Amino acid sequence: MFLHDETPRLPLWIMNTVSLSWDPRRLALQITGIFGMWLIYKIVDVLIIKPNTSALRDLPGPDGYSLFLGHVPTIVKKGSTDHGILTSNDSTSAEPCPVPHERWAAQYGPTFQLRGILLARRLFSMDPRAVAHVLNHPYDYPKPRLLRDVLTSILGQGMLAAEGDGHRRQRKIISPSFGTAQLRELMPIFYSKSNELRDRLLSKVAEGGGRSEEDVLRWLSRMALDVIGFAGFDYDFNSLAAGESNELAQASQKLQKSMTTVRKAVGLLDLLQSRIQVLCLIPNERQRLMKKSREVMDRVGMELVQQRKALLLQESAGEVKSSSVVGRDLLSILGQETTSTSAMWLLYDLSLPQYKHIQTKLRAELASVTSSNPSMEEINALPYLDAVIRENLRINAPVAGTHRTAAKDDLIPLSTPIVDRNGVKRWEIRVAKGDVMYISLLAMNRDKSIWGEDALEFKPERWLDTNKHPRVNELPGVYSGLMTFLGGSRHCIGYRFSLLQLKVMIFTLIRSISFTLPDSPPVIIKRSEIVTLPVIKQADGTEKSAMPLLLSAVS
């Protein structure tokens, strides 16, 4: 949402005007006075000085904001985090809804300002050149402190949270694990777990007399965890067989729950903590749940590391092959949620009546393949499967957006000029150190000026050679121009791993299983936290993350 990256400092003029006494009573009064002066200074600075001296103050942008919360209530209530109600009984209203950022962009252009907590000015841009500038200078535009803290609380001290030299060092070490040869070695793991998932789902269908309603999100998350265990550590979490009995799977489930069920209760404190650093010392329920889950993940992770070290020692004695100890830090780089979430949203779209023909066409292409386990080259050569995967990643980006903060004063170039509040046409935006920019990956992937008027439709045909929109090449995304995996030198290092796993999963499942909506589909809200999850509001007012679909065997 709106993040800040500035540490409060006591102005020198306050310190210079106060002479501290060592008398306890006078000292207490003086400390109270200093704090009061500092508080008055911060209120004036935050509410008056910074908003009126910000380099962003002349940018166009929506009015009608809260004095205390800025545009945050509008964004939260109208769609930045809740992307819209997706499922109805007739499913005719299931198209994605424009989020506030997209509606504002249509009114003010691709670059504008918003107001955050305590009137802080925030830069928003969908301009391809501006976003490319920020992503191509990742160490001048790091993640804000709060975002790094959240990622660390979930994933630990891995590449996602690292900045500067620490990130460069980790990326250099890990990059070789995602080469073509290394990914080819993972194909048997992808097929083994995809086939196991297919067989277990078909077993459920048989038990249900030919049909079975299943939470595909949970099944896909289990499979993704098993894949990461094997690919990264040669360890079988056995989640598909044993469910959440594995403590790491349980920790992951609790972590997912912490990002949905306590969202409303702690949302305001989270926002205030993003602006006032001292409030970060106040724990909240989300942080407690994350801490417990993180402790389990750290402990299990260290146990796996110790096992890998033991294998390395055996290798040095010639007892095992080197291929069994190739390390891939997949657990911290990818998590299991992004790939499973992508697959889940794709299966959901293919289940909608208006897209049933896409599922049928895709199944026909996959059925034409003679091998049940095609090679990496063979599966990448299937044109319609490739188009379906690309379109899913475009319209269902697992991560809706990201924040970056300026580490220094800078000028951000634009491909589309803006006219500021003074009527001046500007081809660049001046930002000051500490200014925060929000990059909406979702909005850029659905920008009608780039993808056409049908940008909100799920339409794989747009990826076939003769239909590609010419402006797609302007986007700085590392994969097909899509912003899903970001761009620049800090793009998602494991995106090829994710693509290959996703293709194998869909190849295996769609060939054998038909997916449709349940007879009485629940209302599903598409909500972005760390990843975009489906949320179902239950009768008692509580929420749960699930994706129920109706499965049947393909004859």
Short mmCIF file of C-alpha atoms in Angstrom, two decimals, residues 5 140-142 404-410 431-437:
data_model
loop_
_atom_site.label_atom_id
_atom_site.label_comp_id
_atom_site.label_asym_id
_atom_site.label_seq_id
_atom_site.Cartn_x
_atom_site.Cartn_y
_atom_site.Cartn_z
CA ASP A 5 11.31 4.87 4.39
CA ASP A 140 19.03 3.58 -6.41
CA TYR A 141 15.43 2.45 -5.84
CA PRO A 142 15.43 -0.26 -3.16
CA ARG A 404 10.30 1.33 -4.43
CA THR A 405 11.85 4.25 -2.53
CA ALA A 406 14.32 6.77 -3.93
CA ALA A 407 17.73 6.43 -2.29
CA LYS A 408 18.78 9.79 -3.73
CA ASP A 409 17.33 12.81 -5.54
CA ASP A 410 16.65 11.86 -9.14
CA VAL A 431 11.80 12.84 -6.93
CA ALA A 432 13.58 13.48 -3.65
CA LYS A 433 15.41 11.01 -1.46
CA GLY A 434 12.82 9.06 0.54
CA ASP A 435 9.96 9.48 -1.97
CA VAL A 436 8.04 6.25 -2.50
CA MET A 437 6.73 4.98 -5.84
#
